[in-house]
PDB file of C-alpha atoms in Angstrom:
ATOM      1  CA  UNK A  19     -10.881  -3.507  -0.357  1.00 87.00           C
ATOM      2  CA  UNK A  20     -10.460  -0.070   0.477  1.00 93.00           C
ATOM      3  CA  UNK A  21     -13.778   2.356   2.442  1.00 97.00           C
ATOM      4  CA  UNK A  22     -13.568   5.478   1.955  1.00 98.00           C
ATOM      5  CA  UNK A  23     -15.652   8.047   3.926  1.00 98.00           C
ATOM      6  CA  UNK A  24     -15.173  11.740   3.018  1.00 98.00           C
ATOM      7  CA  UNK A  25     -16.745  14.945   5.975  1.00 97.00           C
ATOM      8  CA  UNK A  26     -16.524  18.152   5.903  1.00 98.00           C
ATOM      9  CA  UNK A  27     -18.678  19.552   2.795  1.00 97.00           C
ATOM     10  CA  UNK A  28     -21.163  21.977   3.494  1.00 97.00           C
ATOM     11  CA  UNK A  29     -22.755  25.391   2.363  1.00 98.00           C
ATOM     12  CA  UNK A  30     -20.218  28.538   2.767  1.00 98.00           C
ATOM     13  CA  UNK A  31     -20.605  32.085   0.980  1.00 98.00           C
ATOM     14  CA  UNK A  32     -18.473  32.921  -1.971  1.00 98.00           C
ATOM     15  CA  UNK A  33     -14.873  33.293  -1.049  1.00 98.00           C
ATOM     16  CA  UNK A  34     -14.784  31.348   1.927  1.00 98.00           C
ATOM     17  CA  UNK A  35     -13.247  27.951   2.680  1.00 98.00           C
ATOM     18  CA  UNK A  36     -14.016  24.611   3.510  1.00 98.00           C
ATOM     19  CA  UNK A  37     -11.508  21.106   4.529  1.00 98.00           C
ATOM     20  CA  UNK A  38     -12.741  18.323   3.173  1.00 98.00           C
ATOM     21  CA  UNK A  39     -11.368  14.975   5.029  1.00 98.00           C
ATOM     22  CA  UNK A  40     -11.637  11.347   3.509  1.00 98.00           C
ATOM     23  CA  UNK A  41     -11.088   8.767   5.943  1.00 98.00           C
ATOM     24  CA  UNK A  42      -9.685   5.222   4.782  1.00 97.00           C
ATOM     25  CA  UNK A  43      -9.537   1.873   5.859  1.00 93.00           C
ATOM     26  CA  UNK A  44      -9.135  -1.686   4.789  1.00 91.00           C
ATOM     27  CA  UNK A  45      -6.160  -2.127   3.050  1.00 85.00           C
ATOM     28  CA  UNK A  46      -2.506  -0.182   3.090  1.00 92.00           C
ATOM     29  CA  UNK A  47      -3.124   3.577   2.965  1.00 95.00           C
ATOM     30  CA  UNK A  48       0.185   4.983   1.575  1.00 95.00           C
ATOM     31  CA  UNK A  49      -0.041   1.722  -1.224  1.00 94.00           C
ATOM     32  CA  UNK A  50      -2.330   4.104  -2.860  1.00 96.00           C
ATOM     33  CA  UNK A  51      -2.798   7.366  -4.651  1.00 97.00           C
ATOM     34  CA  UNK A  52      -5.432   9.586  -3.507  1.00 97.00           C
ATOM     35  CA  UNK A  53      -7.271  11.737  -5.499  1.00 98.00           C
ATOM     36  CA  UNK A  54     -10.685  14.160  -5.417  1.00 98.00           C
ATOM     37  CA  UNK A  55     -12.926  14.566  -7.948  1.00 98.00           C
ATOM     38  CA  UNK A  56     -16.443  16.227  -8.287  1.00 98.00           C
ATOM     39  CA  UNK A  57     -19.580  16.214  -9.939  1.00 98.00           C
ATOM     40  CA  UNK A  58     -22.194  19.473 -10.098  1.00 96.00           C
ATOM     41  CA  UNK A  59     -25.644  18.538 -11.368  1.00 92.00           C
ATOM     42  CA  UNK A  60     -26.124  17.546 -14.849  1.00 94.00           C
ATOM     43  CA  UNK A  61     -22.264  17.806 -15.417  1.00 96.00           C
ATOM     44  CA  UNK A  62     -19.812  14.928 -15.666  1.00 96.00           C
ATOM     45  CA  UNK A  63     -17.046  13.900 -13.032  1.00 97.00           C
ATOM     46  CA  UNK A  64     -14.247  15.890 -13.276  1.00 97.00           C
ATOM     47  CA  UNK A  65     -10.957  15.397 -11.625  1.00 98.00           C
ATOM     48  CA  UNK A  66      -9.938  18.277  -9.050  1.00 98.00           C
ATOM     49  CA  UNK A  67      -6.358  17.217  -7.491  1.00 98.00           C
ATOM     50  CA  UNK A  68      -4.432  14.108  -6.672  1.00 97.00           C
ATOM     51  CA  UNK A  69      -1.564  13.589  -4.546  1.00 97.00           C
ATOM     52  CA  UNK A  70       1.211  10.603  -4.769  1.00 96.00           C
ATOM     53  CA  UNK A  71       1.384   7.592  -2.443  1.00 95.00           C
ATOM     54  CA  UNK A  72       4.062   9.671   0.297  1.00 94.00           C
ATOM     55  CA  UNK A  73       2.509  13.496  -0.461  1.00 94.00           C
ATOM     56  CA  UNK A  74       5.318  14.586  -2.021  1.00 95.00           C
ATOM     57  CA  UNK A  75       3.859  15.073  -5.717  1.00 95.00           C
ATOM     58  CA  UNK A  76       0.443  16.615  -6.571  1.00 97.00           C
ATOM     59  CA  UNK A  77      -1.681  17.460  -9.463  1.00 96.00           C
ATOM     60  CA  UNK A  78      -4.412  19.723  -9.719  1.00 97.00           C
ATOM     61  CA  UNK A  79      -6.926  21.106 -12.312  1.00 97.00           C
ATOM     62  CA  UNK A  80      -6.846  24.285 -14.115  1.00 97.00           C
ATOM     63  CA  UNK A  81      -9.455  25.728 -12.509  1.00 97.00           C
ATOM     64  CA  UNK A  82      -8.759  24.895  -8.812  1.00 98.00           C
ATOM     65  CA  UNK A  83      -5.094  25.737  -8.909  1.00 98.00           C
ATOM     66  CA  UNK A  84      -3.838  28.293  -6.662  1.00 98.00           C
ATOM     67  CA  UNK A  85      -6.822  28.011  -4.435  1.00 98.00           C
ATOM     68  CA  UNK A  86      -7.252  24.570  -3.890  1.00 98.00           C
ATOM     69  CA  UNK A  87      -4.732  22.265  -1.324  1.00 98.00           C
ATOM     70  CA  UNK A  88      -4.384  18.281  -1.454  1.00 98.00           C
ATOM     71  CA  UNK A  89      -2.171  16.718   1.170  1.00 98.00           C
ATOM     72  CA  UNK A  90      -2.556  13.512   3.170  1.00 98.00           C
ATOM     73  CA  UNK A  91      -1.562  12.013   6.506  1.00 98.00           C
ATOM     74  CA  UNK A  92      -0.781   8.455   6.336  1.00 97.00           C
ATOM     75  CA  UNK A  93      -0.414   7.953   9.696  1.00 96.00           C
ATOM     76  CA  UNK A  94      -4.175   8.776  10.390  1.00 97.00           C
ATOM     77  CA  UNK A  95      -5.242   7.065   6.902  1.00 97.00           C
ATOM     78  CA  UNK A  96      -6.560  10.451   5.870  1.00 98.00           C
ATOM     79  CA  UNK A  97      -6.343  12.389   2.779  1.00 98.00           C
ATOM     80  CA  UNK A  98      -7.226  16.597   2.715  1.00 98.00           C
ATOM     81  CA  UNK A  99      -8.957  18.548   0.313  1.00 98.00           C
ATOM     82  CA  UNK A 100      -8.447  22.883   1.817  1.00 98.00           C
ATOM     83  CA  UNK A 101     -10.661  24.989  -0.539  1.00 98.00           C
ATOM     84  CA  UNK A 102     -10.124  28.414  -0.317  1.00 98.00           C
ATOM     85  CA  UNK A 103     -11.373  31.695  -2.420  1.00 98.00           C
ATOM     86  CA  UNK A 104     -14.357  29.419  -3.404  1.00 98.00           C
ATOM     87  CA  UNK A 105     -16.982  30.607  -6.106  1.00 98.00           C
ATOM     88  CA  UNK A 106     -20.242  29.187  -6.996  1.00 97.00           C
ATOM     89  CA  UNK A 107     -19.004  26.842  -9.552  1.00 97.00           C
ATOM     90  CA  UNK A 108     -17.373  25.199  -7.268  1.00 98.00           C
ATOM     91  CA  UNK A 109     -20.474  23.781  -6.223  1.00 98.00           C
ATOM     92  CA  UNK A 110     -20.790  19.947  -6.010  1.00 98.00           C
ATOM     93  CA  UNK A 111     -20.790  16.820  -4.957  1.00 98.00           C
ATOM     94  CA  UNK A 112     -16.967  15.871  -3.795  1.00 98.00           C
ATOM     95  CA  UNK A 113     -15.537  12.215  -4.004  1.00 98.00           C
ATOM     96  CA  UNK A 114     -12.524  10.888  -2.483  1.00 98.00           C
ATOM     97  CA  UNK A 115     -10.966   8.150  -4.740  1.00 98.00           C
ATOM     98  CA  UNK A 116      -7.735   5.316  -4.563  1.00 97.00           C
ATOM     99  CA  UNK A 117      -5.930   3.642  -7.235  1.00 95.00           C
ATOM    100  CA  UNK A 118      -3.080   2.132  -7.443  1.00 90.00           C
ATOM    101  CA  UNK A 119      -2.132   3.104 -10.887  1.00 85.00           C
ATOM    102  CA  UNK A 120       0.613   6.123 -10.951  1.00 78.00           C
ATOM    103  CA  UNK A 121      -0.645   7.147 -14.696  1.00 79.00           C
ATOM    104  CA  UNK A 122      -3.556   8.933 -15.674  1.00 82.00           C
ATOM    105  CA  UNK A 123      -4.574  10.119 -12.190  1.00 89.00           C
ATOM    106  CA  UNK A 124      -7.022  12.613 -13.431  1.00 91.00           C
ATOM    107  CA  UNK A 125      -8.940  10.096 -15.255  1.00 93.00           C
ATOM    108  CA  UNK A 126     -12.033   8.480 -13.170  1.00 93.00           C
ATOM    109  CA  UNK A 127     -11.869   5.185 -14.889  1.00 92.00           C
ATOM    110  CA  UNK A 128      -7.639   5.007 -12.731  1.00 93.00           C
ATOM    111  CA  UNK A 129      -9.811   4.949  -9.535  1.00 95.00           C
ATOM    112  CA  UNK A 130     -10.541   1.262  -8.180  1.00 93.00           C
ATOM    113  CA  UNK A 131     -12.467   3.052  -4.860  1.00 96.00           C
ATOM    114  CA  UNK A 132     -14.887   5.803  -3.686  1.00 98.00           C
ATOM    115  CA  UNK A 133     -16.160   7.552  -1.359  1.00 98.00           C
ATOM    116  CA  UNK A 134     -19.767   8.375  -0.815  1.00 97.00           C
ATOM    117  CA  UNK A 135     -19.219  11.643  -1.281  1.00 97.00           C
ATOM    118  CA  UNK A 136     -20.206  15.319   0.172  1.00 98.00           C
ATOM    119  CA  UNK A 137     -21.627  17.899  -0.717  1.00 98.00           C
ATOM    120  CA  UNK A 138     -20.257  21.334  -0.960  1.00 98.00           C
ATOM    121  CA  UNK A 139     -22.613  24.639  -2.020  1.00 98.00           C
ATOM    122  CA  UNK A 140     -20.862  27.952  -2.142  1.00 98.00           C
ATOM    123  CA  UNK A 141     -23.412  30.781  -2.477  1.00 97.00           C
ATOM    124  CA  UNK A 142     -22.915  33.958  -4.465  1.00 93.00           C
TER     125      UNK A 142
END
């Protein structure tokens, strides 16, 4: 098993920034890749950026890229999510997730574990 607690959401004016953290523990950290996802209300889960088992390789969707960071620190167990230029529809509920599977990371259904999640509101 693998918990997963994500921090740092919160409500921030458009074109600010916010870190998100999600903290693991249980099993081997750097056995897994790490990704983020979110979910805004009424909208499915949709896959924001993912980052390989030693940091070196990310992925990222369309709409976050160039403005969105995902890196990770194995030694503290901890994977990052630095949002910057944020707009309103960036608003949502953000979930740190771990698989183990290298393919398909920006598919929900890769992801064996999640977070709680944490909410982020960017105001216009």
């Amino acid at each position: 098993q693998v918990q997963l607690v994500e921090s740092g959401g919160g409500l921030v004016q458009a074109g600010g920034s916010l870190r998100l953290s999600c903290a693991a523990s249980g099993r081997t950290f750097s056995d897994y890749i790490m990704g983020w996802f979110r979910q805004a209300p009424g909208k499915e889960r949709e896959f924001v950026a993912a980052v390989s088992r030693n940091g070196g390789s990310t992925d990222y969707a369309d709409s976050v890229k160039g403005r969105f960071t995902i890196s990770r620190d194995n030694a503290k167990n901890t994977v990052f999510l630095q949002m910057n230029s944020l707009k309103p529809e960036d608003t949502a509920v953000y979930s740190c997730a771990a698989t183990s599977l290298i393919n398909a990371v920006v598919r929900a259904t890769s992801y064996n574990y999640w977070g709680q999640g944490t909410q982020v509101t960017v105001s216009s």
